[in-house]
PDB file of C-alpha atoms in Angstrom:
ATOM      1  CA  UNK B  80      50.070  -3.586  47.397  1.00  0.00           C
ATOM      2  CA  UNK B  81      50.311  -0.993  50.355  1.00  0.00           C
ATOM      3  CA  UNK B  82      46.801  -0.305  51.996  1.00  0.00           C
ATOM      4  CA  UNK B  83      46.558   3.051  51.170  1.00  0.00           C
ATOM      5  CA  UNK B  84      46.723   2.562  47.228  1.00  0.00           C
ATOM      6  CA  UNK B  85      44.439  -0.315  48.159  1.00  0.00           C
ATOM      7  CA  UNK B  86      42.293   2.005  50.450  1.00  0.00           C
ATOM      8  CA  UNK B  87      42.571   4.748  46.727  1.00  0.00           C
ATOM      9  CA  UNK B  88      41.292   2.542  44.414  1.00  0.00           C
ATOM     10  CA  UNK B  89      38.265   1.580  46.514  1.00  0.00           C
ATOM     11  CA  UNK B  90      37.639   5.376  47.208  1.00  0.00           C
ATOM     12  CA  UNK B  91      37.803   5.914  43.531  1.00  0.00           C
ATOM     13  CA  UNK B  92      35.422   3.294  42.754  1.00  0.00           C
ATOM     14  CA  UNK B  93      33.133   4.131  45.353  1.00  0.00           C
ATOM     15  CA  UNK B  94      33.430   8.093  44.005  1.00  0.00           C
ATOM     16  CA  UNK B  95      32.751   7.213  40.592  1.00  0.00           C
ATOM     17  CA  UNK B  96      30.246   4.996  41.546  1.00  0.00           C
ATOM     18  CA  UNK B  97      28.253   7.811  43.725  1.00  0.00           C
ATOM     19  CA  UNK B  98      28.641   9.773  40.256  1.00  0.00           C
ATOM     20  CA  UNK B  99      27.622   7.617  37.833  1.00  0.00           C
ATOM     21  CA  UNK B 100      23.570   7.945  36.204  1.00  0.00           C
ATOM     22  CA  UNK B 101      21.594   6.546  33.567  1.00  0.00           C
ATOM     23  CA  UNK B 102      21.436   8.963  30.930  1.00  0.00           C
ATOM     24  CA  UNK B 103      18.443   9.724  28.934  1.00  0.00           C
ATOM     25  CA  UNK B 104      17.915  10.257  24.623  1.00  0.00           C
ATOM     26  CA  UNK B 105      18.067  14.164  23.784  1.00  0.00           C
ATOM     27  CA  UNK B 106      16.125  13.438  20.847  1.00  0.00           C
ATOM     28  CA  UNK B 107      12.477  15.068  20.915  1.00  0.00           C
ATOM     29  CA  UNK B 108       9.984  12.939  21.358  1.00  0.00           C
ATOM     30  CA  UNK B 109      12.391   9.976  22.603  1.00  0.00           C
ATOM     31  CA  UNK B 110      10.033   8.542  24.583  1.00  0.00           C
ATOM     32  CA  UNK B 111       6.771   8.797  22.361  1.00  0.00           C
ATOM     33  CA  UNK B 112       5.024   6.524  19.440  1.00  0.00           C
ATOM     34  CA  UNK B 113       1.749   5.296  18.483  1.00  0.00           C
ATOM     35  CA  UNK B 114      -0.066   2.093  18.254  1.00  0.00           C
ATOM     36  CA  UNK B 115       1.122  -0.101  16.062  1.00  0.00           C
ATOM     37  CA  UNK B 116       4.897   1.836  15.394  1.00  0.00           C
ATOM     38  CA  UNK B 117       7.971   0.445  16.899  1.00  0.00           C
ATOM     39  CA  UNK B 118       9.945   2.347  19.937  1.00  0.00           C
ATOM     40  CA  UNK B 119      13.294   2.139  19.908  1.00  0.00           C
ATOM     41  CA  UNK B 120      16.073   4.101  21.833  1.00  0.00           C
ATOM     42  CA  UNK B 121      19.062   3.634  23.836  1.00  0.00           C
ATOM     43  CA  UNK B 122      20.015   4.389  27.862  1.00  0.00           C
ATOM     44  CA  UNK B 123      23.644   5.308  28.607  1.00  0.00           C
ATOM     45  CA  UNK B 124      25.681   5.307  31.632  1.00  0.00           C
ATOM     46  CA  UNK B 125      27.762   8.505  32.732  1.00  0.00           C
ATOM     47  CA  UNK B 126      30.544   8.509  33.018  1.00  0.00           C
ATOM     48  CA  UNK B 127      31.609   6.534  29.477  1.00  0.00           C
ATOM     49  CA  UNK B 128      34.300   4.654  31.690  1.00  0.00           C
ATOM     50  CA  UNK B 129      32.054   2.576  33.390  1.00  0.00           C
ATOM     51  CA  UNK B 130      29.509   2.475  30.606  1.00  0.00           C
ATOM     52  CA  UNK B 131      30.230  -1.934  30.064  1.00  0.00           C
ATOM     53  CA  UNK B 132      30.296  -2.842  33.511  1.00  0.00           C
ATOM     54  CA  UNK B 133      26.166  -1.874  34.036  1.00  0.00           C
ATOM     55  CA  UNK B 134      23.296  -4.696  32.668  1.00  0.00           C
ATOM     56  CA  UNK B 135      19.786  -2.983  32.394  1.00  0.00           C
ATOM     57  CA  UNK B 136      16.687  -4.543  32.622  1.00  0.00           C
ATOM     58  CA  UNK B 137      12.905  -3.473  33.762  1.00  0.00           C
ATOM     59  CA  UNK B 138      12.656  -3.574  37.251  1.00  0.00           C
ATOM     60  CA  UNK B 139       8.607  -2.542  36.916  1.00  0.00           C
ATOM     61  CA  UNK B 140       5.894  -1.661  34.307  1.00  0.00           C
ATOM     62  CA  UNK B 141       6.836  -3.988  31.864  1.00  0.00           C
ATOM     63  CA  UNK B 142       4.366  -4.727  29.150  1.00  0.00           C
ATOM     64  CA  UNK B 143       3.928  -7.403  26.927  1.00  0.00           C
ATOM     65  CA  UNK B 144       6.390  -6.416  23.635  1.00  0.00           C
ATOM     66  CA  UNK B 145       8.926  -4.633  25.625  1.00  0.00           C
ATOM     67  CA  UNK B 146      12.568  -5.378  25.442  1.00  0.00           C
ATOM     68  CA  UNK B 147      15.177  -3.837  27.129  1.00  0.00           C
ATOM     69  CA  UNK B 148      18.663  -5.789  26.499  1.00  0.00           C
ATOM     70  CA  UNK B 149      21.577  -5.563  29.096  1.00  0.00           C
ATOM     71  CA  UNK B 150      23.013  -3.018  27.218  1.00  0.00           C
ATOM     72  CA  UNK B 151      20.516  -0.405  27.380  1.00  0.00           C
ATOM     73  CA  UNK B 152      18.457  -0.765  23.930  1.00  0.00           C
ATOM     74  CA  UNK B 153      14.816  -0.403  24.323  1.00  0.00           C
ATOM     75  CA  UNK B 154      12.470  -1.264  21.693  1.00  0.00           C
ATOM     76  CA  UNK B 155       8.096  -1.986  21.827  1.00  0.00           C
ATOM     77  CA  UNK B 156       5.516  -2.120  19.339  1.00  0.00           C
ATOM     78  CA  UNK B 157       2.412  -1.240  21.290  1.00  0.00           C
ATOM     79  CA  UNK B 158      -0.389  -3.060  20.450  1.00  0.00           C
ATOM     80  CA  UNK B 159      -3.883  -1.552  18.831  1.00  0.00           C
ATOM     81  CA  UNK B 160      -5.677  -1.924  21.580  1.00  0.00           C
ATOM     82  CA  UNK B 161      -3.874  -0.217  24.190  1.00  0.00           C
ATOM     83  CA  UNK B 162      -4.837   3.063  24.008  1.00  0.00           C
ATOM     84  CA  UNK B 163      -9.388   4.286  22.600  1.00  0.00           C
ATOM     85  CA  UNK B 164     -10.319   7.288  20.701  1.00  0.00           C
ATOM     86  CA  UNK B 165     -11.924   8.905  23.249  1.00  0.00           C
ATOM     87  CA  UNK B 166      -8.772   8.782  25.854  1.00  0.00           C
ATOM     88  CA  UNK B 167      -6.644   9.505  22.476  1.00  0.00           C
ATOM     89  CA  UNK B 168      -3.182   9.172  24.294  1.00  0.00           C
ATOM     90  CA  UNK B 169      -1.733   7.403  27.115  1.00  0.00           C
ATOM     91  CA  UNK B 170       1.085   7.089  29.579  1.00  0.00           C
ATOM     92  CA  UNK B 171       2.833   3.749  30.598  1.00  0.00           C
ATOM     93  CA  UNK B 172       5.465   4.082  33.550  1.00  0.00           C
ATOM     94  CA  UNK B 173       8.056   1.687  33.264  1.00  0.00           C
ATOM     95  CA  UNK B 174      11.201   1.374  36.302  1.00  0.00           C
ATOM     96  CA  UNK B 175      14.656   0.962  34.547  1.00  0.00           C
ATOM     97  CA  UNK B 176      17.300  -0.457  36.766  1.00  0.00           C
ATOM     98  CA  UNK B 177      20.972  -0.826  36.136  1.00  0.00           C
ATOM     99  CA  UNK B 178      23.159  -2.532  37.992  1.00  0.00           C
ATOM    100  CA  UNK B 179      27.016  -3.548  38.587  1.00  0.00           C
ATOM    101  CA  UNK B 180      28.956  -6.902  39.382  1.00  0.00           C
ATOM    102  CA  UNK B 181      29.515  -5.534  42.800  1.00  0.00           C
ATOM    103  CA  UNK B 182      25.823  -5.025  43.507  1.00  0.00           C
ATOM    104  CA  UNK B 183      25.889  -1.174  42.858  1.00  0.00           C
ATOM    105  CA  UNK B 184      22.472  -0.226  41.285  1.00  0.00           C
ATOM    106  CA  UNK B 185      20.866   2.825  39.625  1.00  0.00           C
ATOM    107  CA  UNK B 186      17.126   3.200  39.012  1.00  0.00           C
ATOM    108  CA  UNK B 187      15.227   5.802  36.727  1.00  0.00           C
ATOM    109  CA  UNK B 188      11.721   6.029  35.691  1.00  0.00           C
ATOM    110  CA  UNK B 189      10.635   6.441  32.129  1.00  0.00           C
ATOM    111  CA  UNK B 190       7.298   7.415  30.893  1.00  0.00           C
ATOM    112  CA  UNK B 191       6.450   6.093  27.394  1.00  0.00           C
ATOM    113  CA  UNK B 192       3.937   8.311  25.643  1.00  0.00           C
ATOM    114  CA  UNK B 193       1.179   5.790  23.292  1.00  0.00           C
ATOM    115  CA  UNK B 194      -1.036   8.175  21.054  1.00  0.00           C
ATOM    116  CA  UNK B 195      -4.214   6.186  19.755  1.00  0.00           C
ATOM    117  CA  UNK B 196      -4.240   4.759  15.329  1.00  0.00           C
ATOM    118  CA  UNK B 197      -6.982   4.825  14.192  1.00  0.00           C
ATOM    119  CA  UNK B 198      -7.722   2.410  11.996  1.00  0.00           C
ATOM    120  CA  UNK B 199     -10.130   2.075   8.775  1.00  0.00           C
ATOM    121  CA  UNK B 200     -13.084  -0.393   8.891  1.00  0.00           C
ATOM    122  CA  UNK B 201     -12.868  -3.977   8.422  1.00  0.00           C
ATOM    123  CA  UNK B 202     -14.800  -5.448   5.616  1.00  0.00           C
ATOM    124  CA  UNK B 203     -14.766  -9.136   4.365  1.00  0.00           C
ATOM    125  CA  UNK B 204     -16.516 -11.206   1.430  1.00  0.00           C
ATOM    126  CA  UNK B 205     -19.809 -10.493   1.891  1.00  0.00           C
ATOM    127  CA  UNK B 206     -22.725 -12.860   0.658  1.00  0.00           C
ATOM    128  CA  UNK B 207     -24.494 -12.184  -2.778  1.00  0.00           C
ATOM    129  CA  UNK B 208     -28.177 -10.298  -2.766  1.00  0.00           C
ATOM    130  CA  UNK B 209     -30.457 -12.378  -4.401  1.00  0.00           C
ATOM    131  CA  UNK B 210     -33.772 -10.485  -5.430  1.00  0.00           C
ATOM    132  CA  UNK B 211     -37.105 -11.853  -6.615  1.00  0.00           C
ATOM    133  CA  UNK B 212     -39.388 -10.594  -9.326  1.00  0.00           C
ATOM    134  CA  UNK B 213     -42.549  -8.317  -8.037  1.00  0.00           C
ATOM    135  CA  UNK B 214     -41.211  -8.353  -4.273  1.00  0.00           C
ATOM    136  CA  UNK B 215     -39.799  -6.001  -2.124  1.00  0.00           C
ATOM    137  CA  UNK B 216     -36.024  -7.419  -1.222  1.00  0.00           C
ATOM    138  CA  UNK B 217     -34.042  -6.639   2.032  1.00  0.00           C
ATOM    139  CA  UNK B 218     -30.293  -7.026   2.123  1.00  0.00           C
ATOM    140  CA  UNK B 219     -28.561  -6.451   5.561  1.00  0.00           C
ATOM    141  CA  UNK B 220     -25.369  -6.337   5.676  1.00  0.00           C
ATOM    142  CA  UNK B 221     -23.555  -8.890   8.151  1.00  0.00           C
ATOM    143  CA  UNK B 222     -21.942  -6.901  11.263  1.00  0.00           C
ATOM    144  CA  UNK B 223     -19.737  -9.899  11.050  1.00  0.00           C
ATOM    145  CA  UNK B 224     -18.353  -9.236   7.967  1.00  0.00           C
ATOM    146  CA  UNK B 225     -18.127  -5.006   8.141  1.00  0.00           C
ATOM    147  CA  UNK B 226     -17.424  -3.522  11.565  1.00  0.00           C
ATOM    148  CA  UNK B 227     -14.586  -1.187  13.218  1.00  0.00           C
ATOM    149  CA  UNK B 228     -11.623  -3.409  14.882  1.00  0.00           C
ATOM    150  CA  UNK B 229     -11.588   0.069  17.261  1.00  0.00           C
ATOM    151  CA  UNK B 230     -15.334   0.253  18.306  1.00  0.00           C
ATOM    152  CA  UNK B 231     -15.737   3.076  16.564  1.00  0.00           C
ATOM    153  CA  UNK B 232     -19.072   3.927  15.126  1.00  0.00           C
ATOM    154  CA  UNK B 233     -19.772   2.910  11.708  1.00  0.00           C
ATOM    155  CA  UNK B 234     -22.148   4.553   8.837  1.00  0.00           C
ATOM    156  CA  UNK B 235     -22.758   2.809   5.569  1.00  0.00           C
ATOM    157  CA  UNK B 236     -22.487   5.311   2.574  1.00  0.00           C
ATOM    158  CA  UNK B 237     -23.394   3.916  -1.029  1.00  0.00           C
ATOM    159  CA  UNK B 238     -21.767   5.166  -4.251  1.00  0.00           C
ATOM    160  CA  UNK B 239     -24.791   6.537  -5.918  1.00  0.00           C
ATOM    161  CA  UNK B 240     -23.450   6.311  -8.926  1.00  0.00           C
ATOM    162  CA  UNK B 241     -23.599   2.368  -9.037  1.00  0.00           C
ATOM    163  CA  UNK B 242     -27.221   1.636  -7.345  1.00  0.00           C
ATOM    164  CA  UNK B 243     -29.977   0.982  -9.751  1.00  0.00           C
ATOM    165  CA  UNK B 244     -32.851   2.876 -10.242  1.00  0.00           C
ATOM    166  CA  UNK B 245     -35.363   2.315  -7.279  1.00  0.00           C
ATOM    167  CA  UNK B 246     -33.075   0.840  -5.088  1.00  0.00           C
ATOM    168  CA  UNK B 247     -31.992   2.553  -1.293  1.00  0.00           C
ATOM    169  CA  UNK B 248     -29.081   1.915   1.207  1.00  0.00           C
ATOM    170  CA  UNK B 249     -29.343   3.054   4.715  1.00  0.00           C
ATOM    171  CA  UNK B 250     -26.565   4.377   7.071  1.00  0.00           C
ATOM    172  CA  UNK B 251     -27.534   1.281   8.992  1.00  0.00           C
ATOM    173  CA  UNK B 252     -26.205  -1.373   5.713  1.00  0.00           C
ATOM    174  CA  UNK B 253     -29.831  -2.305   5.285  1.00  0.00           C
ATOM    175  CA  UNK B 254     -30.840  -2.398   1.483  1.00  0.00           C
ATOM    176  CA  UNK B 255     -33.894  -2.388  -0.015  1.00  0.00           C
ATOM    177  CA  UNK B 256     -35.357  -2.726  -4.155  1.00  0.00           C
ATOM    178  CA  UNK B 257     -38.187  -3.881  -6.248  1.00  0.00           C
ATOM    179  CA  UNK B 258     -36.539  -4.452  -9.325  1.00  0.00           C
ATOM    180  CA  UNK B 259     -39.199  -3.441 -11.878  1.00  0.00           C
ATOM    181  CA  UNK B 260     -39.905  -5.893 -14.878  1.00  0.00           C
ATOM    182  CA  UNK B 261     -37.338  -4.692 -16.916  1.00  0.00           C
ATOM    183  CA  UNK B 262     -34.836  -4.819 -14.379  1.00  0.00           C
ATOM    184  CA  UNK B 263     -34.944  -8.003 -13.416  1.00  0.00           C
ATOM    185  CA  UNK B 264     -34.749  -9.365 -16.808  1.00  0.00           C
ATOM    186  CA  UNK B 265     -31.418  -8.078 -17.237  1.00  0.00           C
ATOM    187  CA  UNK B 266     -30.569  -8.900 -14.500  1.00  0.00           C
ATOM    188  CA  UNK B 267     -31.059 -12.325 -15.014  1.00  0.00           C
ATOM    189  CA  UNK B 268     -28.766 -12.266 -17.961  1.00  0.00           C
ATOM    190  CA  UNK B 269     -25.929 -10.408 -15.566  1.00  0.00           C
ATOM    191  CA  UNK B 270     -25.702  -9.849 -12.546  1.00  0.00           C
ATOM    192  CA  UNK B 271     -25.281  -6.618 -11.031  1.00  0.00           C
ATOM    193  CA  UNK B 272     -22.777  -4.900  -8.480  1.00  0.00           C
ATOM    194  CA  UNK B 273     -23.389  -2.024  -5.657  1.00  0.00           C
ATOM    195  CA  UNK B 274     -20.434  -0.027  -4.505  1.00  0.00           C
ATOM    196  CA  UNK B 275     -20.354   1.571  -0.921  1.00  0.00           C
ATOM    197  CA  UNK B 276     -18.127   2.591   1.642  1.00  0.00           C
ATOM    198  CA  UNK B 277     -17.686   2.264   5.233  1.00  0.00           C
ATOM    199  CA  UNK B 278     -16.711   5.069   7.715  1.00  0.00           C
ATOM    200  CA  UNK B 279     -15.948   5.387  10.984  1.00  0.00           C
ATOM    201  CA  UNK B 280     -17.313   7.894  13.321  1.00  0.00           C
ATOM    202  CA  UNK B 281     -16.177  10.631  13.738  1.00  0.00           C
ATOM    203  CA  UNK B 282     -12.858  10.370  11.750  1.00  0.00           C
ATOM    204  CA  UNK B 283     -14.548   9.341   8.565  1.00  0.00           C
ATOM    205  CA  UNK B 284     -11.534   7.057   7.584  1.00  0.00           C
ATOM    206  CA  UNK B 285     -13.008   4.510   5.454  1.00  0.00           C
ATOM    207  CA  UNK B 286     -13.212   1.224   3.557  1.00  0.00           C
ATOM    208  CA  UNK B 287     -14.641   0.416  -0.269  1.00  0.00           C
ATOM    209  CA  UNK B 288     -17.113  -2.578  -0.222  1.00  0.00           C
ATOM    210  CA  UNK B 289     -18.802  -4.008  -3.180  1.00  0.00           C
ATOM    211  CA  UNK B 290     -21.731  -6.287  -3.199  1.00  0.00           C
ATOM    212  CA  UNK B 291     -23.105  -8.658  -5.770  1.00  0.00           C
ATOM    213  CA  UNK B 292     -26.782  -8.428  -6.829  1.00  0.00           C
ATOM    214  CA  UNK B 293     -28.478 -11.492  -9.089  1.00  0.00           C
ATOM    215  CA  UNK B 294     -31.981 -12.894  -9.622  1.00  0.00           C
ATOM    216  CA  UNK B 295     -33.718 -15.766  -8.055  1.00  0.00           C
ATOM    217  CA  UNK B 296     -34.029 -19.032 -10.157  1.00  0.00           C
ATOM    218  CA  UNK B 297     -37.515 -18.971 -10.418  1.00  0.00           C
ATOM    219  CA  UNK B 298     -38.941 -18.191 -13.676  1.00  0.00           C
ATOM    220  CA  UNK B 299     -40.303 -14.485 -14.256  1.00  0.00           C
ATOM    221  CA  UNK B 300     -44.431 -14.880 -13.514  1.00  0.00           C
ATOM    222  CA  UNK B 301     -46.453 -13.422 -16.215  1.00  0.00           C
ATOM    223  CA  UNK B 302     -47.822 -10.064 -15.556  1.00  0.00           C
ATOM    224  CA  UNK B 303     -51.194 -10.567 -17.642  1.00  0.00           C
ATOM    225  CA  UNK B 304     -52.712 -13.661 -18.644  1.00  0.00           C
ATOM    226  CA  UNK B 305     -54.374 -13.900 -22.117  1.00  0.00           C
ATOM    227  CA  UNK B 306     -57.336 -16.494 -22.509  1.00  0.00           C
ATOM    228  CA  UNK B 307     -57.745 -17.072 -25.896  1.00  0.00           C
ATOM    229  CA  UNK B 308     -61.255 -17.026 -27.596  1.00  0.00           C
ATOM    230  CA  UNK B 309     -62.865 -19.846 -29.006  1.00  0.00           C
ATOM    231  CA  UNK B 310     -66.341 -19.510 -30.139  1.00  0.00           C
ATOM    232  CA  UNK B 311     -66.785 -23.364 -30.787  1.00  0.00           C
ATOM    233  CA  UNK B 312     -66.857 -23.598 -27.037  1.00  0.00           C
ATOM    234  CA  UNK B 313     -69.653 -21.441 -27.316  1.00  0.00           C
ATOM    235  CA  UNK B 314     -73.005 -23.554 -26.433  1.00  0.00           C
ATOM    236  CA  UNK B 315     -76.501 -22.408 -28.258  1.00  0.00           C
ATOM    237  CA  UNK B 316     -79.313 -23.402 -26.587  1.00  0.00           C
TER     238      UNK B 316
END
């Protein structure tokens, strides 16, 4: 081959290669998502003749869940905890590279917009109330079992409509009653069941909890005591 077709071709290369960029989505929004939603989009080369011969990969900012293949598809699932309430949104910088068999590189930088879930309260199984006769019984609810997996502040709010006469729930899970005599009686025969919810602070999203109410084993004391008269006992002097 004469040099100067040689000498062509490598000017042509080196002209498309001075050319050639990483081109971004035009979608709206490309580049933004929120905790716990997959981001996905794709990176091109320009010009479209040289689009195979480029491998991408992250260069720098790479966070745990991100994948960028050689061909240019992104995709991340950002985790829950990456971005609070109070920040609300975040940026993470990431450095795309792509690069040639001859060495030839091309860099951009992306910023990937996370906007803060927020996510309802957690509540698991929590352990039955039991309640004694003629006593004034406190319930707390176990910050183990009900709390906000975003440290969010958390009120207790009961269903009024289920609590029993007498008894009182606090914004704080802490429940108090003194079943009367009547009360506990049937509730010895079946036991009973309070429904509440839990909400975050100050988004309100919440959870329904239920707690189960029953009586102690012990028998139900007597409220009066009748001595029965017997005048034989009687003793005349």
């Amino acid at each position: 081959m004469p040099k100067y077709f040689l000498i062509l071709i490598l000017i042509s290369k080196f002209v498309v290669a001075q050319q050639a960029k990483i081109i971004l989505p035009n979608q709206k929004n490309w580049n933004v998502t929120r905790e716990g939603s997959e981001l996905n989009f794709k990176l091109n080369i320009s010009p479209d003749s040289i689009q195979n011969t480029y491998q991408f990969s992250i260069q720098q900012g790479k966070i745990a869940g991100m994948n960028l293949d050689s061909l240019g598809s992104f995709s991340w699932n950002p985790a829950f905890h990456l971005v609070d309430r109070i920040e609300s949104e975040r940026i993470f910088q990431i450095v795309v590279v792509a690069i040639n068999k001859e060495g030839l590189q091309m860099t951009t930088i992306l910023d990937l917009k996370v906007l803060h879930t927020n996510r309802p309260p957690v509540l698991s199984d929590l352990a039955i109330f039991y309640v004694q006769f003629n006593n004034s019984n406190t319930y707390k609810i176990n910050t183990e079992k009900a709390y906000d997996e975003d440290n969010d502040p958390i009120v207790f709010v009961p269903i009024l409509e289920t609590l029993p006469e007498g008894m009182a729930m606090s914004t704080q899970g802490e429940i108090t009653w003194r079943p009367s005599n009547n009360q506990f009686n049937s509730l010895k025969d079946k036991p009973l069941f309070v429904d509440f919810y839990i909400q975050d602070q100050p988004s309100k999203t919440q959870t329904k909890g239920k707690i189960k109410i029953e009586a102690t084993q012990m028998d139900l004391p007597p409220l009066i005591t009748v001595i029965p008269k017997n005048e034989n006992l009687l003793i005349k002097e």
